[in-house]
mmCIF file with all atom_site columns, C-alpha atoms in Angstrom:
data_model
loop_
_atom_site.group_PDB
_atom_site.id
_atom_site.type_symbol
_atom_site.label_atom_id
_atom_site.label_alt_id
_atom_site.label_comp_id
_atom_site.label_asym_id
_atom_site.label_entity_id
_atom_site.label_seq_id
_atom_site.pdbx_PDB_ins_code
_atom_site.Cartn_x
_atom_site.Cartn_y
_atom_site.Cartn_z
_atom_site.occupancy
_atom_site.B_iso_or_equiv
_atom_site.pdbx_formal_charge
_atom_site.auth_seq_id
_atom_site.auth_comp_id
_atom_site.auth_asym_id
_atom_site.auth_atom_id
_atom_site.pdbx_PDB_model_num
ATOM 1   C CA . UNK N 1 1   ? -5.363  -35.341 -36.859 1.00 57.00 ? 23  UNK N CA 1
ATOM 2   C CA . UNK N 1 2   ? -6.065  -32.995 -33.972 1.00 64.00 ? 24  UNK N CA 1
ATOM 3   C CA . UNK N 1 3   ? -4.021  -33.274 -30.790 1.00 61.00 ? 25  UNK N CA 1
ATOM 4   C CA . UNK N 1 4   ? -5.616  -32.528 -27.459 1.00 60.00 ? 26  UNK N CA 1
ATOM 5   C CA . UNK N 1 5   ? -3.980  -31.976 -24.122 1.00 58.00 ? 27  UNK N CA 1
ATOM 6   C CA . UNK N 1 6   ? -4.031  -34.788 -21.649 1.00 58.00 ? 28  UNK N CA 1
ATOM 7   C CA . UNK N 1 7   ? -6.523  -34.317 -18.775 1.00 58.00 ? 29  UNK N CA 1
ATOM 8   C CA . UNK N 1 8   ? -3.702  -33.767 -16.278 1.00 62.00 ? 30  UNK N CA 1
ATOM 9   C CA . UNK N 1 9   ? -2.230  -30.932 -18.369 1.00 69.00 ? 31  UNK N CA 1
ATOM 10  C CA . UNK N 1 10  ? -5.551  -29.049 -18.398 1.00 75.00 ? 32  UNK N CA 1
ATOM 11  C CA . UNK N 1 11  ? -5.777  -29.320 -14.625 1.00 87.00 ? 33  UNK N CA 1
ATOM 12  C CA . UNK N 1 12  ? -2.233  -28.027 -14.096 1.00 86.00 ? 34  UNK N CA 1
ATOM 13  C CA . UNK N 1 13  ? -2.935  -25.072 -16.374 1.00 85.00 ? 35  UNK N CA 1
ATOM 14  C CA . UNK N 1 14  ? -6.110  -24.209 -14.484 1.00 89.00 ? 36  UNK N CA 1
ATOM 15  C CA . UNK N 1 15  ? -4.300  -24.445 -11.138 1.00 89.00 ? 37  UNK N CA 1
ATOM 16  C CA . UNK N 1 16  ? -1.567  -22.100 -12.374 1.00 90.00 ? 38  UNK N CA 1
ATOM 17  C CA . UNK N 1 17  ? -4.098  -19.590 -13.710 1.00 91.00 ? 39  UNK N CA 1
ATOM 18  C CA . UNK N 1 18  ? -6.134  -19.841 -10.492 1.00 90.00 ? 40  UNK N CA 1
ATOM 19  C CA . UNK N 1 19  ? -3.054  -19.319 -8.308  1.00 91.00 ? 41  UNK N CA 1
ATOM 20  C CA . UNK N 1 20  ? -2.061  -16.297 -10.387 1.00 90.00 ? 42  UNK N CA 1
ATOM 21  C CA . UNK N 1 21  ? -5.570  -14.809 -10.037 1.00 90.00 ? 43  UNK N CA 1
ATOM 22  C CA . UNK N 1 22  ? -5.507  -15.335 -6.252  1.00 89.00 ? 44  UNK N CA 1
ATOM 23  C CA . UNK N 1 23  ? -2.056  -13.710 -5.994  1.00 87.00 ? 45  UNK N CA 1
ATOM 24  C CA . UNK N 1 24  ? -3.234  -10.664 -7.969  1.00 86.00 ? 46  UNK N CA 1
ATOM 25  C CA . UNK N 1 25  ? -6.350  -10.384 -5.781  1.00 85.00 ? 47  UNK N CA 1
ATOM 26  C CA . UNK N 1 26  ? -4.253  -10.533 -2.605  1.00 79.00 ? 48  UNK N CA 1
ATOM 27  C CA . UNK N 1 27  ? -1.763  -7.922  -3.877  1.00 80.00 ? 49  UNK N CA 1
ATOM 28  C CA . UNK N 1 28  ? -4.376  -5.389  -4.982  1.00 76.00 ? 50  UNK N CA 1
ATOM 29  C CA . UNK N 1 29  ? -6.959  -5.831  -2.232  1.00 75.00 ? 51  UNK N CA 1
ATOM 30  C CA . UNK N 1 30  ? -5.492  -7.452  0.911   1.00 79.00 ? 52  UNK N CA 1
ATOM 31  C CA . UNK N 1 31  ? -1.758  -7.457  1.555   1.00 84.00 ? 53  UNK N CA 1
ATOM 32  C CA . UNK N 1 32  ? 1.202   -6.036  -0.276  1.00 89.00 ? 54  UNK N CA 1
ATOM 33  C CA . UNK N 1 33  ? 4.956   -6.332  0.153   1.00 89.00 ? 55  UNK N CA 1
ATOM 34  C CA . UNK N 1 34  ? 7.121   -3.335  -0.655  1.00 92.00 ? 56  UNK N CA 1
ATOM 35  C CA . UNK N 1 35  ? 10.803  -2.546  -0.334  1.00 93.00 ? 57  UNK N CA 1
ATOM 36  C CA . UNK N 1 36  ? 11.685  0.764   1.303   1.00 93.00 ? 58  UNK N CA 1
ATOM 37  C CA . UNK N 1 37  ? 13.848  3.134   -0.702  1.00 90.00 ? 59  UNK N CA 1
ATOM 38  C CA . UNK N 1 38  ? 15.476  6.218   0.787   1.00 89.00 ? 60  UNK N CA 1
ATOM 39  C CA . UNK N 1 39  ? 16.390  7.457   4.253   1.00 92.00 ? 61  UNK N CA 1
ATOM 40  C CA . UNK N 1 40  ? 13.321  9.511   5.190   1.00 93.00 ? 62  UNK N CA 1
ATOM 41  C CA . UNK N 1 41  ? 12.039  6.994   7.780   1.00 94.00 ? 63  UNK N CA 1
ATOM 42  C CA . UNK N 1 42  ? 15.434  6.004   9.251   1.00 92.00 ? 64  UNK N CA 1
ATOM 43  C CA . UNK N 1 43  ? 16.208  4.601   11.755  1.00 91.00 ? 65  UNK N CA 1
ATOM 44  C CA . UNK N 1 44  ? 12.786  2.859   12.026  1.00 90.00 ? 66  UNK N CA 1
ATOM 45  C CA . UNK N 1 45  ? 12.743  1.903   8.330   1.00 93.00 ? 67  UNK N CA 1
ATOM 46  C CA . UNK N 1 46  ? 16.063  1.685   6.519   1.00 92.00 ? 68  UNK N CA 1
ATOM 47  C CA . UNK N 1 47  ? 16.571  1.434   2.739   1.00 93.00 ? 69  UNK N CA 1
ATOM 48  C CA . UNK N 1 48  ? 16.029  -2.137  1.545   1.00 93.00 ? 70  UNK N CA 1
ATOM 49  C CA . UNK N 1 49  ? 13.668  -2.979  4.391   1.00 93.00 ? 71  UNK N CA 1
ATOM 50  C CA . UNK N 1 50  ? 10.685  -5.141  3.406   1.00 94.00 ? 72  UNK N CA 1
ATOM 51  C CA . UNK N 1 51  ? 7.364   -3.611  4.429   1.00 95.00 ? 73  UNK N CA 1
ATOM 52  C CA . UNK N 1 52  ? 4.208   -5.671  4.931   1.00 94.00 ? 74  UNK N CA 1
ATOM 53  C CA . UNK N 1 53  ? 1.342   -3.352  4.008   1.00 95.00 ? 75  UNK N CA 1
ATOM 54  C CA . UNK N 1 54  ? -2.321  -3.996  4.799   1.00 94.00 ? 76  UNK N CA 1
ATOM 55  C CA . UNK N 1 55  ? -4.481  -2.627  2.003   1.00 91.00 ? 77  UNK N CA 1
ATOM 56  C CA . UNK N 1 56  ? -7.590  -3.482  4.044   1.00 91.00 ? 78  UNK N CA 1
ATOM 57  C CA . UNK N 1 57  ? -6.616  -1.725  7.271   1.00 95.00 ? 79  UNK N CA 1
ATOM 58  C CA . UNK N 1 58  ? -8.760  1.353   6.618   1.00 93.00 ? 80  UNK N CA 1
ATOM 59  C CA . UNK N 1 59  ? -11.344 -0.216  4.317   1.00 92.00 ? 81  UNK N CA 1
ATOM 60  C CA . UNK N 1 60  ? -11.965 -1.630  0.859   1.00 88.00 ? 82  UNK N CA 1
ATOM 61  C CA . UNK N 1 61  ? -11.027 0.625   -1.988  1.00 84.00 ? 83  UNK N CA 1
ATOM 62  C CA . UNK N 1 62  ? -10.944 0.293   -5.733  1.00 78.00 ? 84  UNK N CA 1
ATOM 63  C CA . UNK N 1 63  ? -7.292  -0.220  -6.675  1.00 68.00 ? 85  UNK N CA 1
ATOM 64  C CA . UNK N 1 64  ? -7.115  2.218   -9.587  1.00 72.00 ? 86  UNK N CA 1
ATOM 65  C CA . UNK N 1 65  ? -9.560  4.914   -8.527  1.00 74.00 ? 87  UNK N CA 1
ATOM 66  C CA . UNK N 1 66  ? -8.520  5.392   -4.901  1.00 72.00 ? 88  UNK N CA 1
ATOM 67  C CA . UNK N 1 67  ? -12.120 5.669   -3.741  1.00 81.00 ? 89  UNK N CA 1
ATOM 68  C CA . UNK N 1 68  ? -13.286 3.626   -0.788  1.00 84.00 ? 90  UNK N CA 1
ATOM 69  C CA . UNK N 1 69  ? -16.225 1.261   -1.312  1.00 88.00 ? 91  UNK N CA 1
ATOM 70  C CA . UNK N 1 70  ? -16.363 0.612   2.446   1.00 89.00 ? 92  UNK N CA 1
ATOM 71  C CA . UNK N 1 71  ? -14.360 2.361   5.125   1.00 89.00 ? 93  UNK N CA 1
ATOM 72  C CA . UNK N 1 72  ? -14.228 1.115   8.701   1.00 92.00 ? 94  UNK N CA 1
ATOM 73  C CA . UNK N 1 73  ? -11.263 2.984   10.132  1.00 92.00 ? 95  UNK N CA 1
ATOM 74  C CA . UNK N 1 74  ? -9.689  6.408   9.746   1.00 91.00 ? 96  UNK N CA 1
ATOM 75  C CA . UNK N 1 75  ? -6.001  7.177   9.657   1.00 94.00 ? 97  UNK N CA 1
ATOM 76  C CA . UNK N 1 76  ? -4.714  8.066   13.140  1.00 95.00 ? 98  UNK N CA 1
ATOM 77  C CA . UNK N 1 77  ? -1.777  10.140  14.291  1.00 96.00 ? 99  UNK N CA 1
ATOM 78  C CA . UNK N 1 78  ? 1.266   7.889   14.551  1.00 96.00 ? 100 UNK N CA 1
ATOM 79  C CA . UNK N 1 79  ? 0.161   5.449   11.827  1.00 97.00 ? 101 UNK N CA 1
ATOM 80  C CA . UNK N 1 80  ? 2.904   4.607   9.323   1.00 97.00 ? 102 UNK N CA 1
ATOM 81  C CA . UNK N 1 81  ? 1.184   4.651   5.950   1.00 97.00 ? 103 UNK N CA 1
ATOM 82  C CA . UNK N 1 82  ? 2.067   4.049   2.321   1.00 95.00 ? 104 UNK N CA 1
ATOM 83  C CA . UNK N 1 83  ? 0.440   6.581   -0.003  1.00 95.00 ? 105 UNK N CA 1
ATOM 84  C CA . UNK N 1 84  ? 0.645   8.372   -3.326  1.00 92.00 ? 106 UNK N CA 1
ATOM 85  C CA . UNK N 1 85  ? 2.167   11.846  -3.070  1.00 95.00 ? 107 UNK N CA 1
ATOM 86  C CA . UNK N 1 86  ? 0.554   14.706  -4.995  1.00 93.00 ? 108 UNK N CA 1
ATOM 87  C CA . UNK N 1 87  ? 3.241   14.053  -7.649  1.00 92.00 ? 109 UNK N CA 1
ATOM 88  C CA . UNK N 1 88  ? 2.185   10.400  -8.043  1.00 91.00 ? 110 UNK N CA 1
ATOM 89  C CA . UNK N 1 89  ? 5.175   8.870   -6.252  1.00 93.00 ? 111 UNK N CA 1
ATOM 90  C CA . UNK N 1 90  ? 4.737   6.188   -3.588  1.00 94.00 ? 112 UNK N CA 1
ATOM 91  C CA . UNK N 1 91  ? 5.896   7.292   -0.131  1.00 96.00 ? 113 UNK N CA 1
ATOM 92  C CA . UNK N 1 92  ? 6.091   5.813   3.368   1.00 96.00 ? 114 UNK N CA 1
ATOM 93  C CA . UNK N 1 93  ? 5.642   8.334   6.175   1.00 96.00 ? 115 UNK N CA 1
ATOM 94  C CA . UNK N 1 94  ? 4.174   8.717   9.638   1.00 97.00 ? 116 UNK N CA 1
ATOM 95  C CA . UNK N 1 95  ? 0.834   10.495  10.019  1.00 97.00 ? 117 UNK N CA 1
ATOM 96  C CA . UNK N 1 96  ? 1.452   13.485  12.279  1.00 95.00 ? 118 UNK N CA 1
ATOM 97  C CA . UNK N 1 97  ? -1.776  15.447  12.117  1.00 94.00 ? 119 UNK N CA 1
ATOM 98  C CA . UNK N 1 98  ? -5.328  14.892  10.911  1.00 90.00 ? 120 UNK N CA 1
ATOM 99  C CA . UNK N 1 99  ? -6.871  17.853  9.130   1.00 94.00 ? 121 UNK N CA 1
ATOM 100 C CA . UNK N 1 100 ? -10.482 18.650  8.273   1.00 89.00 ? 122 UNK N CA 1
ATOM 101 C CA . UNK N 1 101 ? -11.699 17.565  4.860   1.00 88.00 ? 123 UNK N CA 1
ATOM 102 C CA . UNK N 1 102 ? -10.207 14.069  4.941   1.00 89.00 ? 124 UNK N CA 1
ATOM 103 C CA . UNK N 1 103 ? -6.543  15.046  4.699   1.00 95.00 ? 125 UNK N CA 1
ATOM 104 C CA . UNK N 1 104 ? -3.514  14.414  6.885   1.00 97.00 ? 126 UNK N CA 1
ATOM 105 C CA . UNK N 1 105 ? 0.055   15.627  7.344   1.00 97.00 ? 127 UNK N CA 1
ATOM 106 C CA . UNK N 1 106 ? 2.707   12.959  6.670   1.00 97.00 ? 128 UNK N CA 1
ATOM 107 C CA . UNK N 1 107 ? 6.232   13.474  7.999   1.00 97.00 ? 129 UNK N CA 1
ATOM 108 C CA . UNK N 1 108 ? 9.295   11.244  7.726   1.00 96.00 ? 130 UNK N CA 1
ATOM 109 C CA . UNK N 1 109 ? 11.017  10.160  10.948  1.00 95.00 ? 131 UNK N CA 1
ATOM 110 C CA . UNK N 1 110 ? 14.334  11.470  9.597   1.00 94.00 ? 132 UNK N CA 1
ATOM 111 C CA . UNK N 1 111 ? 13.187  15.066  9.206   1.00 87.00 ? 133 UNK N CA 1
ATOM 112 C CA . UNK N 1 112 ? 16.539  16.273  7.847   1.00 90.00 ? 134 UNK N CA 1
ATOM 113 C CA . UNK N 1 113 ? 16.389  13.969  4.795   1.00 90.00 ? 135 UNK N CA 1
ATOM 114 C CA . UNK N 1 114 ? 12.638  13.600  4.385   1.00 94.00 ? 136 UNK N CA 1
ATOM 115 C CA . UNK N 1 115 ? 10.669  14.959  1.448   1.00 94.00 ? 137 UNK N CA 1
ATOM 116 C CA . UNK N 1 116 ? 7.193   15.032  2.964   1.00 96.00 ? 138 UNK N CA 1
ATOM 117 C CA . UNK N 1 117 ? 4.104   17.159  3.679   1.00 96.00 ? 139 UNK N CA 1
ATOM 118 C CA . UNK N 1 118 ? 6.329   20.084  4.609   1.00 96.00 ? 140 UNK N CA 1
ATOM 119 C CA . UNK N 1 119 ? 7.257   20.144  0.914   1.00 96.00 ? 141 UNK N CA 1
ATOM 120 C CA . UNK N 1 120 ? 4.064   19.031  -0.873  1.00 95.00 ? 142 UNK N CA 1
ATOM 121 C CA . UNK N 1 121 ? 1.293   19.772  1.635   1.00 95.00 ? 143 UNK N CA 1
ATOM 122 C CA . UNK N 1 122 ? -1.528  17.671  3.087   1.00 96.00 ? 144 UNK N CA 1
ATOM 123 C CA . UNK N 1 123 ? -2.360  14.248  1.674   1.00 96.00 ? 145 UNK N CA 1
ATOM 124 C CA . UNK N 1 124 ? -5.948  13.273  0.792   1.00 93.00 ? 146 UNK N CA 1
ATOM 125 C CA . UNK N 1 125 ? -7.175  10.180  2.645   1.00 90.00 ? 147 UNK N CA 1
ATOM 126 C CA . UNK N 1 126 ? -7.977  8.515   -0.692  1.00 89.00 ? 148 UNK N CA 1
ATOM 127 C CA . UNK N 1 127 ? -4.253  8.584   -1.577  1.00 91.00 ? 149 UNK N CA 1
ATOM 128 C CA . UNK N 1 128 ? -3.504  5.970   1.104   1.00 92.00 ? 150 UNK N CA 1
ATOM 129 C CA . UNK N 1 129 ? -2.473  2.582   -0.288  1.00 90.00 ? 151 UNK N CA 1
ATOM 130 C CA . UNK N 1 130 ? -2.336  0.953   3.143   1.00 93.00 ? 152 UNK N CA 1
ATOM 131 C CA . UNK N 1 131 ? -0.907  0.865   6.618   1.00 96.00 ? 153 UNK N CA 1
ATOM 132 C CA . UNK N 1 132 ? 2.488   -0.666  7.345   1.00 96.00 ? 154 UNK N CA 1
ATOM 133 C CA . UNK N 1 133 ? 1.867   -3.667  9.582   1.00 93.00 ? 155 UNK N CA 1
ATOM 134 C CA . UNK N 1 134 ? 5.341   -5.027  9.888   1.00 83.00 ? 156 UNK N CA 1
ATOM 135 C CA . UNK N 1 135 ? 8.894   -4.124  8.987   1.00 82.00 ? 157 UNK N CA 1
ATOM 136 C CA . UNK N 1 136 ? 11.292  -6.941  8.152   1.00 78.00 ? 158 UNK N CA 1
#
């Protein structure tokens, strides 16, 4: 004899799978939450601070390639951005200068303890994960 799930159980399973899919979509395309680590942005951003990061602020990009499908805004001086360093680490820094060729200089607010563009050079625009919207 074959047992089948009750109709209510199928619905609950679909809701859970749907909610998980929506959460993944939001995290990779719209809004991300990150926890700051390190002192490079102190006092504005202290270690353990929760950052609300807009992945859509500059445009729509493919999550694993870094290329923009659509771009409606460019990074501006003073923007606090989350990006991949040339070494593949995730960093949070302030954009200090826009350079030709789609690159920018990113410097930490705490210049004494910051490992930033002064160490690894300009950052390509496609390395940006998003712009920090709010610090909590």
